[in-house]
CSV table of C-alpha atoms in Angstrom, one decimal:
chain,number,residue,atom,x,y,z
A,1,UNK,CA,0.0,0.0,0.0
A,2,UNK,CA,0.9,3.5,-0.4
A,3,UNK,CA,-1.2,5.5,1.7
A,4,UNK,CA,-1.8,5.7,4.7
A,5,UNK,CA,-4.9,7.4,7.3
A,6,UNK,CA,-3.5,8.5,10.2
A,7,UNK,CA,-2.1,12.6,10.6
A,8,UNK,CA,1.5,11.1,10.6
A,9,UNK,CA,1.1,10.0,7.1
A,10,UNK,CA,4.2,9.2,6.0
A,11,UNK,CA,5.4,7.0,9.0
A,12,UNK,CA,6.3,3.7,8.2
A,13,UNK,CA,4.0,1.8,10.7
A,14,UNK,CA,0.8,3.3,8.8
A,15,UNK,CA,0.6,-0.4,7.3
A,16,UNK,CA,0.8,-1.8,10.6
A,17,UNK,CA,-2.0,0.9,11.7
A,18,UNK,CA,-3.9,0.4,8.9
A,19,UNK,CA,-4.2,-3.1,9.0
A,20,UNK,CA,-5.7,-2.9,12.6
A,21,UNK,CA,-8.8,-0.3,11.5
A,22,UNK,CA,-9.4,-3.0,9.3
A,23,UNK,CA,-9.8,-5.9,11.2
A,24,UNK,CA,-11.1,-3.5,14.2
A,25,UNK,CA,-14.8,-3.5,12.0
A,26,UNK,CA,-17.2,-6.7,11.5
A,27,UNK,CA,-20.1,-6.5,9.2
A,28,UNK,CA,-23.2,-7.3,10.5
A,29,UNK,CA,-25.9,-7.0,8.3
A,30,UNK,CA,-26.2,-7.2,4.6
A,31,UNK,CA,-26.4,-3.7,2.7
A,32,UNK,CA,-30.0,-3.1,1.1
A,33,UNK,CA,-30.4,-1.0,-1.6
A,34,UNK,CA,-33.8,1.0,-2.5
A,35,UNK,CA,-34.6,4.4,-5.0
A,36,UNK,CA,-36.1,7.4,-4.1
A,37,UNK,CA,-37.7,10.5,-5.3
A,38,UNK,CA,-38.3,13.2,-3.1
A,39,UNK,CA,-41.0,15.5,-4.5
A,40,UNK,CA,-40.3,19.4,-5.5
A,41,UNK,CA,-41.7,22.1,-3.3
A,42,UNK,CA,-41.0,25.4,-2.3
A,43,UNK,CA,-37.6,25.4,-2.1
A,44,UNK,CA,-36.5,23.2,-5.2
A,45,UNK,CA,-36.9,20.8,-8.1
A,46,UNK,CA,-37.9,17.0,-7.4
A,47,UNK,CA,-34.1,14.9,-6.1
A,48,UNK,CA,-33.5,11.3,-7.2
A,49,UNK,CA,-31.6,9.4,-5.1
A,50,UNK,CA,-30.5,5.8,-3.6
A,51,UNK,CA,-30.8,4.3,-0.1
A,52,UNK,CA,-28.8,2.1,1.1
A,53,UNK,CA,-29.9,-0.1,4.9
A,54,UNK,CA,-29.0,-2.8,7.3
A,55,UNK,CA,-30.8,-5.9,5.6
A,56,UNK,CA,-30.7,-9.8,6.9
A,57,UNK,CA,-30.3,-10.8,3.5
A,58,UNK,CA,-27.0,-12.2,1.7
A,59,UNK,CA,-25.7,-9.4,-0.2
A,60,UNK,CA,-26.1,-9.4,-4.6
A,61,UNK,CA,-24.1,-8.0,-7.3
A,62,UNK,CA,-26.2,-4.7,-8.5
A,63,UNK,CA,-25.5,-4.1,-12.4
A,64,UNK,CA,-26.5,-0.5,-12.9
A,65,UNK,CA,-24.0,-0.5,-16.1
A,66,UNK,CA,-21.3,1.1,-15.7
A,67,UNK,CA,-21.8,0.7,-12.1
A,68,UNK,CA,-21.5,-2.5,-10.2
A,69,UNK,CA,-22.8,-2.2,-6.4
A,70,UNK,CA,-23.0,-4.9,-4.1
A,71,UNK,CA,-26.1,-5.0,-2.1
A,72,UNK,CA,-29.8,-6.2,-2.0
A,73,UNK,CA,-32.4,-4.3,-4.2
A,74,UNK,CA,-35.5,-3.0,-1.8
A,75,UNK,CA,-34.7,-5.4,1.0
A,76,UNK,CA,-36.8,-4.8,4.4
A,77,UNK,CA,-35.2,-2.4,6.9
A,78,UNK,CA,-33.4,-4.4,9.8
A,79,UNK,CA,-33.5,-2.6,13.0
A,80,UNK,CA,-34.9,0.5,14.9
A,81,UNK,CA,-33.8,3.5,16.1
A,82,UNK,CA,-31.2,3.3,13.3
A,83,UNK,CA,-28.9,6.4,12.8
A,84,UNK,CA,-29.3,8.3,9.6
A,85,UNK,CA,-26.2,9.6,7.3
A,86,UNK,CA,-26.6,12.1,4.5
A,87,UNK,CA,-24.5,12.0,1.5
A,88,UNK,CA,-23.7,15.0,-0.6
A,89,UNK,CA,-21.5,14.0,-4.0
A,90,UNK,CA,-19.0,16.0,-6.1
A,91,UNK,CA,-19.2,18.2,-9.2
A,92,UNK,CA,-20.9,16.3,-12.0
A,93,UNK,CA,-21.0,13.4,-9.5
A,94,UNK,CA,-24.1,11.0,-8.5
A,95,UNK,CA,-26.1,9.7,-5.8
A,96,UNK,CA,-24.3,6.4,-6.7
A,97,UNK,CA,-20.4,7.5,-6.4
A,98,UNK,CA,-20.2,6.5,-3.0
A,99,UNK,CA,-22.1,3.2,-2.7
A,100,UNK,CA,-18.9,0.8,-1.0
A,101,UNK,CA,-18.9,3.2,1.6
A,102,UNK,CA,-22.2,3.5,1.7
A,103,UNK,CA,-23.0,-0.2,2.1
A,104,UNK,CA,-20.0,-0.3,4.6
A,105,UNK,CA,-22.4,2.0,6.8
A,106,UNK,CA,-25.4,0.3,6.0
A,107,UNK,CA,-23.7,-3.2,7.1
A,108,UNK,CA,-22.6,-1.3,10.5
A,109,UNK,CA,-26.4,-0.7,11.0
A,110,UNK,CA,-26.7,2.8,8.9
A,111,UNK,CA,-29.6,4.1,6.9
A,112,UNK,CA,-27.8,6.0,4.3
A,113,UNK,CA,-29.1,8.5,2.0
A,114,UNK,CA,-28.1,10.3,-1.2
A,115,UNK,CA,-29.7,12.1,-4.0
A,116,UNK,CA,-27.8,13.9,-7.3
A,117,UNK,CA,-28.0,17.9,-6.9
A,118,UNK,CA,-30.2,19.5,-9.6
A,119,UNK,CA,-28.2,21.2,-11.9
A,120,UNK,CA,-24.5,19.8,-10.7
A,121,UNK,CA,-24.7,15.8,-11.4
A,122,UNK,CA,-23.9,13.6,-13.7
A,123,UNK,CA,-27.4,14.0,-15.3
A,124,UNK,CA,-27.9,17.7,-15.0
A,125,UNK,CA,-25.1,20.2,-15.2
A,126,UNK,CA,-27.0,23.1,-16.3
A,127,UNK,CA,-25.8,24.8,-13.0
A,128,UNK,CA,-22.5,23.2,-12.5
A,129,UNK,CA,-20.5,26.4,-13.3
A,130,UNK,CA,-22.2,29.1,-11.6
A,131,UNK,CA,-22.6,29.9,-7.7
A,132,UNK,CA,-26.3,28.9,-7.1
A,133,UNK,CA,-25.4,25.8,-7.9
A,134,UNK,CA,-23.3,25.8,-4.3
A,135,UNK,CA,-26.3,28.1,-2.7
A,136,UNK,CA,-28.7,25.1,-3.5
A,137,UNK,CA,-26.7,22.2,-2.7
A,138,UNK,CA,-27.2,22.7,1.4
A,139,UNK,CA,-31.1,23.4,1.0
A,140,UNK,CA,-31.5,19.7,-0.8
A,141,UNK,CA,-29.5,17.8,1.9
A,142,UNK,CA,-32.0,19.5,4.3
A,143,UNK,CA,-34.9,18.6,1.8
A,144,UNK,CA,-33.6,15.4,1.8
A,145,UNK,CA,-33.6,14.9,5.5
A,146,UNK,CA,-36.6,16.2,6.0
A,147,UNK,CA,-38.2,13.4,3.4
A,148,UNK,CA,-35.7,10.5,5.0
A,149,UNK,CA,-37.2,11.9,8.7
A,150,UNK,CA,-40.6,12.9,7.8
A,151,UNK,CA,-41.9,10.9,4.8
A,152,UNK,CA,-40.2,7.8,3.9
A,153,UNK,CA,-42.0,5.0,4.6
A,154,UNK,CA,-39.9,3.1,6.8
A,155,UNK,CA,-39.1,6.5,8.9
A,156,UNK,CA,-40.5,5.2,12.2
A,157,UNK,CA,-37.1,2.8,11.8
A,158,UNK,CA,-34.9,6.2,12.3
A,159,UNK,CA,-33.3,7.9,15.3
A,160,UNK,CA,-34.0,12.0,14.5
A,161,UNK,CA,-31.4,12.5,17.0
A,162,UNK,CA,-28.6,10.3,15.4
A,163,UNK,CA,-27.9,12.3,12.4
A,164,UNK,CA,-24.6,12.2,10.2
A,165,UNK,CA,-23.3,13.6,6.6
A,166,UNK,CA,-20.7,12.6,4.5
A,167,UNK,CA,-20.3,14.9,1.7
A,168,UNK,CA,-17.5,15.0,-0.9
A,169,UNK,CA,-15.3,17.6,-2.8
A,170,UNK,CA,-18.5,20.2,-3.5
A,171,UNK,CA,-20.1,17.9,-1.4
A,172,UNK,CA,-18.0,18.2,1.6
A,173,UNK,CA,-18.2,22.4,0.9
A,174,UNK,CA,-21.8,21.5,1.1
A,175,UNK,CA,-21.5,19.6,4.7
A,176,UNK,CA,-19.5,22.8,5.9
A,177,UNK,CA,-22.3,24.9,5.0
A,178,UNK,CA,-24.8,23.0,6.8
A,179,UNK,CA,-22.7,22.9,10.2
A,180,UNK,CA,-22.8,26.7,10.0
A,181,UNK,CA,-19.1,27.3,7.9
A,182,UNK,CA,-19.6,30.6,5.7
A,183,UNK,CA,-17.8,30.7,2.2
A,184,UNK,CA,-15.4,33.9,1.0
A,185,UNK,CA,-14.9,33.4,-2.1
A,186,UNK,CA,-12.2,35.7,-2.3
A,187,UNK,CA,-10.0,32.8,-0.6
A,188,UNK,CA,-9.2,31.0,-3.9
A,189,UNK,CA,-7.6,33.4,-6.2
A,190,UNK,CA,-6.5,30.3,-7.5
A,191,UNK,CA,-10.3,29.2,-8.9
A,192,UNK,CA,-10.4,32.0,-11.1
A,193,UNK,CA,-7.1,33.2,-13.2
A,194,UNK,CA,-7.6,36.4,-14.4
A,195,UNK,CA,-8.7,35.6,-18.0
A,196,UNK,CA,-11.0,32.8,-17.1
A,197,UNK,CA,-14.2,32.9,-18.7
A,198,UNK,CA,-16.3,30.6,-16.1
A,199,UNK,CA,-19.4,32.0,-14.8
A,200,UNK,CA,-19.3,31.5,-11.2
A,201,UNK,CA,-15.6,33.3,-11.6
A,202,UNK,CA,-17.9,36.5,-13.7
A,203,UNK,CA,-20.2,36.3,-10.1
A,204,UNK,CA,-17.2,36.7,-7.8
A,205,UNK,CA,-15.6,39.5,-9.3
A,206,UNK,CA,-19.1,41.1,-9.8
A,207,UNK,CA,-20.0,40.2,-6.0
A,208,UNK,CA,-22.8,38.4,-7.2
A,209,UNK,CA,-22.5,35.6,-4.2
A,210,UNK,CA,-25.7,34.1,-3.0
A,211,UNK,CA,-27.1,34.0,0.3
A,212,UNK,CA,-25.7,31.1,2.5
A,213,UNK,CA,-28.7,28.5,3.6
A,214,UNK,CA,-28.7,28.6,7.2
A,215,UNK,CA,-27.1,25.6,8.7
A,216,UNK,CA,-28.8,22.0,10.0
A,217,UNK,CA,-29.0,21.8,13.5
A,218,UNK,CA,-29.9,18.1,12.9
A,219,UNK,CA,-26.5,17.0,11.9
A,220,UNK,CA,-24.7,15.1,14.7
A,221,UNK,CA,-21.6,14.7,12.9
A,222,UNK,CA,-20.2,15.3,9.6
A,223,UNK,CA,-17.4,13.2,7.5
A,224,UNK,CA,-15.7,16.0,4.9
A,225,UNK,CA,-13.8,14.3,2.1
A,226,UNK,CA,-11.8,16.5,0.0
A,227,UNK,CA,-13.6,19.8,0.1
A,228,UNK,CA,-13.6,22.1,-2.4
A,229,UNK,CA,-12.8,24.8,0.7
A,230,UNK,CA,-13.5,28.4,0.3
A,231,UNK,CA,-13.5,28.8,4.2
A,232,UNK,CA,-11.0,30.3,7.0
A,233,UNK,CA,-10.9,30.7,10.3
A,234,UNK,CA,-14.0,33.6,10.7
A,235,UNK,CA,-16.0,31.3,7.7
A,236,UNK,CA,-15.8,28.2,9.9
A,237,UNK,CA,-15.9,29.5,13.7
A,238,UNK,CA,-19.5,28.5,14.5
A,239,UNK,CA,-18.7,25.0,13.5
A,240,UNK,CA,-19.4,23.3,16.8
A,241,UNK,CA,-20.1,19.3,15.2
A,242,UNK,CA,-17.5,17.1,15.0
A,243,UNK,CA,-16.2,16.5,11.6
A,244,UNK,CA,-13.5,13.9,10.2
A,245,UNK,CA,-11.3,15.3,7.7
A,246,UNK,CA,-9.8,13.8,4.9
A,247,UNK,CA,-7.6,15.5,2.1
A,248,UNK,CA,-5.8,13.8,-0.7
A,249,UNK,CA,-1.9,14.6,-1.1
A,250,UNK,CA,-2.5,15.3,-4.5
A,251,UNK,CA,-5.7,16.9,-5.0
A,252,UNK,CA,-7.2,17.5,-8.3
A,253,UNK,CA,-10.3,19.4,-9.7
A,254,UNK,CA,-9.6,22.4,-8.1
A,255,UNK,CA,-9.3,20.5,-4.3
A,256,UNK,CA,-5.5,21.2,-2.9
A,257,UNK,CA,-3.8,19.9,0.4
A,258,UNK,CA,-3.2,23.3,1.5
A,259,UNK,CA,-6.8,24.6,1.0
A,260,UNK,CA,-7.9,21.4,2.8
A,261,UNK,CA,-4.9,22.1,5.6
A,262,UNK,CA,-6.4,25.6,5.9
A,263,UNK,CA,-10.2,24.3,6.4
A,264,UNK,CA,-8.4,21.9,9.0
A,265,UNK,CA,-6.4,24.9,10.9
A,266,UNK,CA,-9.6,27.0,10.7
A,267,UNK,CA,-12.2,24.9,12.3
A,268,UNK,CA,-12.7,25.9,16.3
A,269,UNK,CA,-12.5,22.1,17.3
A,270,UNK,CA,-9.4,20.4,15.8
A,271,UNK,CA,-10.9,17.8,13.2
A,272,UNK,CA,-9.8,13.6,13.2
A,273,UNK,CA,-8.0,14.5,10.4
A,274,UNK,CA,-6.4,12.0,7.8
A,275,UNK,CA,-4.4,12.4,4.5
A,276,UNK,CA,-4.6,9.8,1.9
A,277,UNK,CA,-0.7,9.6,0.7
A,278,UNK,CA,-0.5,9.0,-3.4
A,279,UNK,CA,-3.9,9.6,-3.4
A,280,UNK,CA,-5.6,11.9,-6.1
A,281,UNK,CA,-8.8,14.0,-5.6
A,282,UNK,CA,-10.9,10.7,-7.4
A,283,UNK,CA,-9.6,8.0,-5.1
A,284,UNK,CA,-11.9,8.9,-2.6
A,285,UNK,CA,-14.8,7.8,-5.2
A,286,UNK,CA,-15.8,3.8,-5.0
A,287,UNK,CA,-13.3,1.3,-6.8
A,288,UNK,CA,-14.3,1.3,-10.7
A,289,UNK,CA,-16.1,-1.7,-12.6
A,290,UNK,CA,-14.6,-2.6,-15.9
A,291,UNK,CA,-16.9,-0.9,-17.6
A,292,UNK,CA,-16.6,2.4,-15.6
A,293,UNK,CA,-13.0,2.5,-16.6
A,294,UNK,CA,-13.5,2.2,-20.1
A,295,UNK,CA,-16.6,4.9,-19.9
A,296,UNK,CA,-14.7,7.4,-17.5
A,297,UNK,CA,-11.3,6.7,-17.4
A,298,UNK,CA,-10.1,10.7,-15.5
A,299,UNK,CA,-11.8,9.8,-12.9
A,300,UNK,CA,-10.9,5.7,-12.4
A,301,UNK,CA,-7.0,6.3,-12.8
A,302,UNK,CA,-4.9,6.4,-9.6
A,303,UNK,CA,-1.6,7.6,-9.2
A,304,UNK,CA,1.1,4.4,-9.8
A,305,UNK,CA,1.1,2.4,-7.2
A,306,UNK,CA,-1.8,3.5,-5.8
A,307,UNK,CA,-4.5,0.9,-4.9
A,308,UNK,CA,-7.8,2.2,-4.7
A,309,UNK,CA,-9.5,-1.2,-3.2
A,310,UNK,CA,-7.3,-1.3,-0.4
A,311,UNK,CA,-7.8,2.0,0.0
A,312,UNK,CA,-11.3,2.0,0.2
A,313,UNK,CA,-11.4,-0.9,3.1
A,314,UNK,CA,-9.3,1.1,5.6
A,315,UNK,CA,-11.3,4.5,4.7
A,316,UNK,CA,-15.1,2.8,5.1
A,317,UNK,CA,-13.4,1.4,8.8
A,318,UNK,CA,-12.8,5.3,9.2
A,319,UNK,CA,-15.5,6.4,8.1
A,320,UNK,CA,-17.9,3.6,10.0
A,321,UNK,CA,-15.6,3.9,13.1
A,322,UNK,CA,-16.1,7.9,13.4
A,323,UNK,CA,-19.8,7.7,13.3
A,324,UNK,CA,-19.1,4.8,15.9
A,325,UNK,CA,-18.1,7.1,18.1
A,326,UNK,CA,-20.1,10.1,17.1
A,327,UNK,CA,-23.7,9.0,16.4
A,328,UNK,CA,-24.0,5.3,17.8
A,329,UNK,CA,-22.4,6.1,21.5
A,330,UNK,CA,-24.7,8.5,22.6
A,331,UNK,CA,-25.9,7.2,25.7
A,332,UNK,CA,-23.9,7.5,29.1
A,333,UNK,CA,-23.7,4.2,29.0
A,334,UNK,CA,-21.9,3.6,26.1
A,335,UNK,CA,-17.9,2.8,26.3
């Protein structure tokens, strides 16, 4: 392996550390896997999206070409009082882009939800280059928990007051917004070189920048992957939740250590923080079928050397293991 999760990335026990987040996590259940559609209203368009849940059954290869997801399609919830996590993809990115860790959570006894962001997925980038897109990202996670805690029908399953998010590159910027972080644009010089023709660049220099959504007070605890971070220490001081932080040494797609490292210095509660060495900005997004390769091959190739599968096991232990301690344990009881 060349990469390792804990802050002292480069030492050469992160194998040996590695190895034992690994074998720290059992699976439990089986991962189902279920559609939904949350209706428009008010405050946006109708949001497509996937569930994943702890289910009894034995778990199924998915073929959702060029996707393969392990997991079993509309299997009954197993379990009450189960915590929720939101996900929140990146640019151009789908409710689907996470599903291993996804049905890592699910098999730890998760409901998981995600939906693809009108106008910035895979299927609709009509918005993906202008700033509402980022203004409207926050409101549809809260739509979305509001239809996972008030509407779907298997809701009376849920704890309300176990509440997580994992949100990715604009996704994570998305999970900072809804635990209170404010953007400055003017942060990222870096975004917009002087002759760059972009919309959302047009808006900043013309101080066209949306309202931020007011945060979620439901959110218990927030995994940021790889943020596209427009935030310093004043954007992010009423963060009070705590977040685990991962950056990618090499970055990509407008992500970049040191803009992650400045999110990281700038929230008021130091963050579990974790840098994938070798890693670029994609490796964060579930191991690629065959197919997917072929189909999208920028975002399926890793650095040399890299190995995205064994990647992926000792992140989902993270991951699970955070929410662990942050959703599960909330009782004084727990150890």
């Amino acid at each position: 392996m060349t990469f390792c999760t804990t802050p002292d990335w480069r030492h050469p026990l992160c194998r040996l550390v590695l190895a034992a987040c690994c074998l720290g996590g059992t699976a439990a259940h089986a991962a189902g896997v279920s559609f939904i559609n949350v209706p428009a209203g008010p405050d946006g368009p109708a949001l497509r999206g996937a569930v994943w849940s702890p289910c009894s059954a034995t778990a199924e290869r998915l073929v959702l070409a060029p996707l393969v997801i392990e997991g079993t399609r509309d299997c009954p919830v197993n379990g009450t009082q189960l915590p929720l996590v939101l996900v929140s993809h990146g640019s151009g990115g789908s409710a689907l882009g996470h599903h291993d860790t996804a049905a890592a959570l699910a098999d730890a006894g998760y409901v998981v939800a995600a939906i693809n962001h009108p106008g910035d997925s895979f299927q609709d980038a009509n918005r993906q280059g202008h700033l509402s897109a980022f203004a409207t990202r926050p409101v549809d996670m809260k739509r979305l928990a509001d239809y996972m805690l008030g509407t779907w029908p298997q809701r009376a399953q849920l704890d309300a007051g176990k509440v997580g998010f994992f949100g990715y590159s604009r996704g994570g910027y998305t999970g900072l917004v809804a635990l209170g972080a404010v953007p400055d644009w003017t942060l990222r010089p870096d975004l917009c070189p002087p002759l760059s023709t972009r919309p959302l660049c047009g808006e900043i220099r013309r101080n066209e920048i949306p309202a931020t959504p007011a945060p979620d007070p439901r959110i218990r605890a927030a995994v940021i992957v790889d943020p596209l971070s427009v935030f310093d220490a004043k954007g992010l001081g009423k963060v009070s939740t705590p977040v685990q932080l991962w950056a990618s040494e090499l970055g990509g797609d407008g992500v970049t250590l040191p803009s992650v490292q400045a999110a990281r210095d700038g929230l008021p509660q130091p963050p579990d923080w974790h840098v994938a060495a070798a890693a670029g900005h994609f490796a964060f997004l579930a191991p690629c079928s065959p197919a997917l390769a072929d189909a999208a091959p920028d975002i399926c190739r890793d650095a040399p050397g890299f190995d995205r599968a064994a990647f992926h096991q000792a992140f989902n232990a993270q991951v699970v293991g955070f929410f662990q301690r942050h959703l599960q344990r909330t009782d004084a009881s727990a150890d």
